Amino acid sequence: MPQIYFLCTGNACRSQMAEGFAKQLLNRTWRIESAGLETHGLNPLAVKIMAEKGIDISHQYSKLIEPTYLSHSDLVVTLCGDARDRCPMTPPTVKRIHWPLPDPASAVGDQEAVLTVFRQVRDQIEKRVAELADQLNR
């Protein structure tokens, strides 16, 4: 079974959202996981804005990169520069792509301003995962 790994620094927002969209958009032949270089806990605002799209990620949790899963993945997607730069080495058979997305957890302002940033990042992730799914589901 082919597998994909979405990686970010803390596995709290971006990679969690990507995992949620991929589980919805990729066909069932794909194994889908996300992880981080560290564990920062699942961000409740990520859960909230994904629910707006009808995707429940509330049962997901922040995980560290698992070396065996990483080395056996068909595709690794990094969603921040830190994960791209610090991701452990992978065999040459593992395709790696990078989506440089801003960290919504670093947004400042009142609650609505922060939610706006979360939604913008979510929508970028949804678009990229949909494009990826179109390629992989062929």
JSON list of C-alpha atoms in Angstrom, two decimals:
[
{"chain": "A", "resi": 1, "resn": "MET", "atom": "CA", "xyz": [0.00, 0.00, 0.00]},
{"chain": "A", "resi": 2, "resn": "PRO", "atom": "CA", "xyz": [1.52, 3.38, -0.96]},
{"chain": "A", "resi": 3, "resn": "GLN", "atom": "CA", "xyz": [1.97, 5.90, 1.83]},
{"chain": "A", "resi": 4, "resn": "ILE", "atom": "CA", "xyz": [2.34, 9.63, 2.26]},
{"chain": "A", "resi": 5, "resn": "TYR", "atom": "CA", "xyz": [3.81, 11.57, 5.18]},
{"chain": "A", "resi": 6, "resn": "PHE", "atom": "CA", "xyz": [3.01, 15.23, 5.89]},
{"chain": "A", "resi": 7, "resn": "LEU", "atom": "CA", "xyz": [5.69, 16.84, 8.06]},
{"chain": "A", "resi": 8, "resn": "CYS", "atom": "CA", "xyz": [5.94, 20.11, 9.93]},
{"chain": "A", "resi": 9, "resn": "THR", "atom": "CA", "xyz": [7.85, 21.38, 12.94]},
{"chain": "A", "resi": 10, "resn": "GLY", "atom": "CA", "xyz": [5.36, 20.61, 15.71]},
{"chain": "A", "resi": 11, "resn": "ASN", "atom": "CA", "xyz": [2.64, 18.56, 13.98]},
{"chain": "A", "resi": 12, "resn": "ALA", "atom": "CA", "xyz": [0.07, 20.93, 15.45]},
{"chain": "A", "resi": 13, "resn": "CYS", "atom": "CA", "xyz": [-1.59, 22.76, 12.51]},
{"chain": "A", "resi": 14, "resn": "ARG", "atom": "CA", "xyz": [-0.44, 22.56, 8.90]},
{"chain": "A", "resi": 15, "resn": "SER", "atom": "CA", "xyz": [0.51, 18.89, 8.74]},
{"chain": "A", "resi": 16, "resn": "GLN", "atom": "CA", "xyz": [-2.61, 17.94, 10.70]},
{"chain": "A", "resi": 17, "resn": "MET", "atom": "CA", "xyz": [-4.81, 19.83, 8.24]},
{"chain": "A", "resi": 18, "resn": "ALA", "atom": "CA", "xyz": [-3.01, 18.24, 5.28]},
{"chain": "A", "resi": 19, "resn": "GLU", "atom": "CA", "xyz": [-3.57, 14.79, 6.80]},
{"chain": "A", "resi": 20, "resn": "GLY", "atom": "CA", "xyz": [-7.27, 15.57, 7.24]},
{"chain": "A", "resi": 21, "resn": "PHE", "atom": "CA", "xyz": [-7.73, 16.74, 3.66]},
{"chain": "A", "resi": 22, "resn": "ALA", "atom": "CA", "xyz": [-5.69, 13.85, 2.25]},
{"chain": "A", "resi": 23, "resn": "LYS", "atom": "CA", "xyz": [-7.78, 11.29, 4.11]},
{"chain": "A", "resi": 24, "resn": "GLN", "atom": "CA", "xyz": [-10.83, 12.84, 2.48]},
{"chain": "A", "resi": 25, "resn": "LEU", "atom": "CA", "xyz": [-9.43, 13.38, -1.03]},
{"chain": "A", "resi": 26, "resn": "LEU", "atom": "CA", "xyz": [-7.02, 10.51, -1.70]},
{"chain": "A", "resi": 27, "resn": "ASN", "atom": "CA", "xyz": [-8.39, 7.14, -2.66]},
{"chain": "A", "resi": 28, "resn": "ARG", "atom": "CA", "xyz": [-8.40, 4.42, -0.02]},
{"chain": "A", "resi": 29, "resn": "THR", "atom": "CA", "xyz": [-5.30, 2.73, -1.39]},
{"chain": "A", "resi": 30, "resn": "TRP", "atom": "CA", "xyz": [-3.12, 5.37, 0.32]},
{"chain": "A", "resi": 31, "resn": "ARG", "atom": "CA", "xyz": [-1.87, 5.20, 3.89]},
{"chain": "A", "resi": 32, "resn": "ILE", "atom": "CA", "xyz": [-1.76, 8.76, 5.23]},
{"chain": "A", "resi": 33, "resn": "GLU", "atom": "CA", "xyz": [0.02, 10.11, 8.31]},
{"chain": "A", "resi": 34, "resn": "SER", "atom": "CA", "xyz": [1.45, 13.35, 9.63]},
{"chain": "A", "resi": 35, "resn": "ALA", "atom": "CA", "xyz": [4.21, 14.03, 12.12]},
{"chain": "A", "resi": 36, "resn": "GLY", "atom": "CA", "xyz": [6.62, 16.65, 13.39]},
{"chain": "A", "resi": 37, "resn": "LEU", "atom": "CA", "xyz": [10.20, 17.20, 14.39]},
{"chain": "A", "resi": 38, "resn": "GLU", "atom": "CA", "xyz": [8.70, 17.95, 17.82]},
{"chain": "A", "resi": 39, "resn": "THR", "atom": "CA", "xyz": [5.24, 17.50, 19.31]},
{"chain": "A", "resi": 40, "resn": "HIS", "atom": "CA", "xyz": [3.37, 20.70, 20.10]},
{"chain": "A", "resi": 41, "resn": "GLY", "atom": "CA", "xyz": [-0.09, 19.18, 20.55]},
{"chain": "A", "resi": 42, "resn": "LEU", "atom": "CA", "xyz": [-3.03, 19.48, 18.19]},
{"chain": "A", "resi": 43, "resn": "ASN", "atom": "CA", "xyz": [-3.98, 23.14, 17.88]},
{"chain": "A", "resi": 44, "resn": "PRO", "atom": "CA", "xyz": [-7.68, 23.61, 18.76]},
{"chain": "A", "resi": 45, "resn": "LEU", "atom": "CA", "xyz": [-8.04, 26.35, 16.14]},
{"chain": "A", "resi": 46, "resn": "ALA", "atom": "CA", "xyz": [-6.95, 23.88, 13.46]},
{"chain": "A", "resi": 47, "resn": "VAL", "atom": "CA", "xyz": [-9.69, 21.53, 14.66]},
{"chain": "A", "resi": 48, "resn": "LYS", "atom": "CA", "xyz": [-12.21, 24.39, 14.60]},
{"chain": "A", "resi": 49, "resn": "ILE", "atom": "CA", "xyz": [-11.48, 25.61, 11.08]},
{"chain": "A", "resi": 50, "resn": "MET", "atom": "CA", "xyz": [-11.29, 22.09, 9.63]},
{"chain": "A", "resi": 51, "resn": "ALA", "atom": "CA", "xyz": [-14.74, 21.40, 11.11]},
{"chain": "A", "resi": 52, "resn": "GLU", "atom": "CA", "xyz": [-15.96, 24.36, 9.04]},
{"chain": "A", "resi": 53, "resn": "LYS", "atom": "CA", "xyz": [-15.07, 22.24, 5.99]},
{"chain": "A", "resi": 54, "resn": "GLY", "atom": "CA", "xyz": [-16.80, 19.18, 7.43]},
{"chain": "A", "resi": 55, "resn": "ILE", "atom": "CA", "xyz": [-13.54, 17.41, 8.35]},
{"chain": "A", "resi": 56, "resn": "ASP", "atom": "CA", "xyz": [-13.09, 16.17, 11.90]},
{"chain": "A", "resi": 57, "resn": "ILE", "atom": "CA", "xyz": [-9.42, 16.07, 12.93]},
{"chain": "A", "resi": 58, "resn": "SER", "atom": "CA", "xyz": [-10.20, 16.16, 16.66]},
{"chain": "A", "resi": 59, "resn": "HIS", "atom": "CA", "xyz": [-9.08, 12.54, 17.11]},
{"chain": "A", "resi": 60, "resn": "GLN", "atom": "CA", "xyz": [-5.70, 13.15, 15.49]},
{"chain": "A", "resi": 61, "resn": "TYR", "atom": "CA", "xyz": [-2.78, 13.91, 17.77]},
{"chain": "A", "resi": 62, "resn": "SER", "atom": "CA", "xyz": [0.69, 15.39, 17.55]},
{"chain": "A", "resi": 63, "resn": "LYS", "atom": "CA", "xyz": [3.31, 12.73, 16.74]},
{"chain": "A", "resi": 64, "resn": "LEU", "atom": "CA", "xyz": [7.07, 12.64, 16.25]},
{"chain": "A", "resi": 65, "resn": "ILE", "atom": "CA", "xyz": [8.49, 11.50, 12.93]},
{"chain": "A", "resi": 66, "resn": "GLU", "atom": "CA", "xyz": [8.61, 7.71, 12.89]},
{"chain": "A", "resi": 67, "resn": "PRO", "atom": "CA", "xyz": [11.81, 6.68, 11.03]},
{"chain": "A", "resi": 68, "resn": "THR", "atom": "CA", "xyz": [10.44, 3.41, 9.64]},
{"chain": "A", "resi": 69, "resn": "TYR", "atom": "CA", "xyz": [7.28, 5.05, 8.26]},
{"chain": "A", "resi": 70, "resn": "LEU", "atom": "CA", "xyz": [9.42, 7.87, 6.83]},
{"chain": "A", "resi": 71, "resn": "SER", "atom": "CA", "xyz": [11.84, 5.57, 5.05]},
{"chain": "A", "resi": 72, "resn": "HIS", "atom": "CA", "xyz": [9.01, 3.45, 3.60]},
{"chain": "A", "resi": 73, "resn": "SER", "atom": "CA", "xyz": [6.92, 6.39, 2.41]},
{"chain": "A", "resi": 74, "resn": "ASP", "atom": "CA", "xyz": [6.36, 6.94, -1.28]},
{"chain": "A", "resi": 75, "resn": "LEU", "atom": "CA", "xyz": [5.94, 10.67, -0.79]},
{"chain": "A", "resi": 76, "resn": "VAL", "atom": "CA", "xyz": [7.00, 13.08, 1.96]},
{"chain": "A", "resi": 77, "resn": "VAL", "atom": "CA", "xyz": [5.48, 16.56, 1.95]},
{"chain": "A", "resi": 78, "resn": "THR", "atom": "CA", "xyz": [7.09, 19.19, 4.16]},
{"chain": "A", "resi": 79, "resn": "LEU", "atom": "CA", "xyz": [4.90, 22.15, 5.00]},
{"chain": "A", "resi": 80, "resn": "CYS", "atom": "CA", "xyz": [7.48, 24.46, 6.55]},
{"chain": "A", "resi": 81, "resn": "GLY", "atom": "CA", "xyz": [11.13, 25.30, 5.96]},
{"chain": "A", "resi": 82, "resn": "ASP", "atom": "CA", "xyz": [12.17, 23.93, 9.33]},
{"chain": "A", "resi": 83, "resn": "ALA", "atom": "CA", "xyz": [10.78, 20.48, 8.52]},
{"chain": "A", "resi": 84, "resn": "ARG", "atom": "CA", "xyz": [12.30, 20.60, 5.04]},
{"chain": "A", "resi": 85, "resn": "ASP", "atom": "CA", "xyz": [15.73, 21.53, 6.40]},
{"chain": "A", "resi": 86, "resn": "ARG", "atom": "CA", "xyz": [15.76, 19.25, 9.44]},
{"chain": "A", "resi": 87, "resn": "CYS", "atom": "CA", "xyz": [13.88, 16.21, 8.14]},
{"chain": "A", "resi": 88, "resn": "PRO", "atom": "CA", "xyz": [15.92, 13.05, 8.54]},
{"chain": "A", "resi": 89, "resn": "MET", "atom": "CA", "xyz": [17.47, 11.57, 5.41]},
{"chain": "A", "resi": 90, "resn": "THR", "atom": "CA", "xyz": [15.24, 9.38, 3.28]},
{"chain": "A", "resi": 91, "resn": "PRO", "atom": "CA", "xyz": [16.14, 6.71, 0.74]},
{"chain": "A", "resi": 92, "resn": "PRO", "atom": "CA", "xyz": [16.32, 7.91, -2.88]},
{"chain": "A", "resi": 93, "resn": "THR", "atom": "CA", "xyz": [13.07, 6.03, -3.56]},
{"chain": "A", "resi": 94, "resn": "VAL", "atom": "CA", "xyz": [11.14, 8.50, -1.37]},
{"chain": "A", "resi": 95, "resn": "LYS", "atom": "CA", "xyz": [9.86, 11.46, -3.37]},
{"chain": "A", "resi": 96, "resn": "ARG", "atom": "CA", "xyz": [9.98, 14.70, -1.39]},
{"chain": "A", "resi": 97, "resn": "ILE", "atom": "CA", "xyz": [8.07, 17.89, -2.11]},
{"chain": "A", "resi": 98, "resn": "HIS", "atom": "CA", "xyz": [7.92, 21.13, -0.17]},
{"chain": "A", "resi": 99, "resn": "TRP", "atom": "CA", "xyz": [4.97, 23.44, 0.34]},
{"chain": "A", "resi": 100, "resn": "PRO", "atom": "CA", "xyz": [6.25, 26.62, 2.03]},
{"chain": "A", "resi": 101, "resn": "LEU", "atom": "CA", "xyz": [3.24, 27.71, 4.05]},
{"chain": "A", "resi": 102, "resn": "PRO", "atom": "CA", "xyz": [3.05, 30.30, 6.83]},
{"chain": "A", "resi": 103, "resn": "ASP", "atom": "CA", "xyz": [2.52, 29.05, 10.37]},
{"chain": "A", "resi": 104, "resn": "PRO", "atom": "CA", "xyz": [-1.03, 30.05, 11.37]},
{"chain": "A", "resi": 105, "resn": "ALA", "atom": "CA", "xyz": [-0.15, 29.52, 15.04]},
{"chain": "A", "resi": 106, "resn": "SER", "atom": "CA", "xyz": [2.12, 32.56, 14.84]},
{"chain": "A", "resi": 107, "resn": "ALA", "atom": "CA", "xyz": [-0.74, 34.84, 13.74]},
{"chain": "A", "resi": 108, "resn": "VAL", "atom": "CA", "xyz": [-1.34, 37.86, 15.95]},
{"chain": "A", "resi": 109, "resn": "GLY", "atom": "CA", "xyz": [-4.36, 40.02, 16.59]},
{"chain": "A", "resi": 110, "resn": "ASP", "atom": "CA", "xyz": [-7.81, 39.44, 17.94]},
{"chain": "A", "resi": 111, "resn": "GLN", "atom": "CA", "xyz": [-9.58, 36.07, 17.63]},
{"chain": "A", "resi": 112, "resn": "GLU", "atom": "CA", "xyz": [-11.15, 36.90, 14.28]},
{"chain": "A", "resi": 113, "resn": "ALA", "atom": "CA", "xyz": [-7.83, 38.06, 12.78]},
{"chain": "A", "resi": 114, "resn": "VAL", "atom": "CA", "xyz": [-6.13, 34.86, 13.92]},
{"chain": "A", "resi": 115, "resn": "LEU", "atom": "CA", "xyz": [-8.97, 32.71, 12.56]},
{"chain": "A", "resi": 116, "resn": "THR", "atom": "CA", "xyz": [-8.67, 34.53, 9.22]},
{"chain": "A", "resi": 117, "resn": "VAL", "atom": "CA", "xyz": [-5.02, 33.50, 8.98]},
{"chain": "A", "resi": 118, "resn": "PHE", "atom": "CA", "xyz": [-5.88, 29.91, 9.94]},
{"chain": "A", "resi": 119, "resn": "ARG", "atom": "CA", "xyz": [-8.57, 29.83, 7.22]},
{"chain": "A", "resi": 120, "resn": "GLN", "atom": "CA", "xyz": [-6.20, 31.24, 4.60]},
{"chain": "A", "resi": 121, "resn": "VAL", "atom": "CA", "xyz": [-3.59, 28.58, 5.35]},
{"chain": "A", "resi": 122, "resn": "ARG", "atom": "CA", "xyz": [-6.26, 25.87, 5.49]},
{"chain": "A", "resi": 123, "resn": "ASP", "atom": "CA", "xyz": [-7.55, 26.90, 2.07]},
{"chain": "A", "resi": 124, "resn": "GLN", "atom": "CA", "xyz": [-4.03, 26.83, 0.59]},
{"chain": "A", "resi": 125, "resn": "ILE", "atom": "CA", "xyz": [-3.52, 23.34, 2.01]},
{"chain": "A", "resi": 126, "resn": "GLU", "atom": "CA", "xyz": [-6.87, 22.17, 0.65]},
{"chain": "A", "resi": 127, "resn": "LYS", "atom": "CA", "xyz": [-5.97, 23.43, -2.82]},
{"chain": "A", "resi": 128, "resn": "ARG", "atom": "CA", "xyz": [-2.55, 21.76, -2.79]},
{"chain": "A", "resi": 129, "resn": "VAL", "atom": "CA", "xyz": [-3.87, 18.46, -1.44]},
{"chain": "A", "resi": 130, "resn": "ALA", "atom": "CA", "xyz": [-6.65, 18.49, -4.06]},
{"chain": "A", "resi": 131, "resn": "GLU", "atom": "CA", "xyz": [-4.07, 19.02, -6.82]},
{"chain": "A", "resi": 132, "resn": "LEU", "atom": "CA", "xyz": [-1.92, 16.26, -5.36]},
{"chain": "A", "resi": 133, "resn": "ALA", "atom": "CA", "xyz": [-4.92, 13.93, -5.12]},
{"chain": "A", "resi": 134, "resn": "ASP", "atom": "CA", "xyz": [-5.73, 14.55, -8.78]},
{"chain": "A", "resi": 135, "resn": "GLN", "atom": "CA", "xyz": [-2.20, 13.40, -9.69]},
{"chain": "A", "resi": 136, "resn": "LEU", "atom": "CA", "xyz": [-2.05, 10.43, -7.31]},
{"chain": "A", "resi": 137, "resn": "ASN", "atom": "CA", "xyz": [-5.56, 9.10, -7.90]},
{"chain": "A", "resi": 138, "resn": "ARG", "atom": "CA", "xyz": [-4.99, 8.68, -11.65]}
]
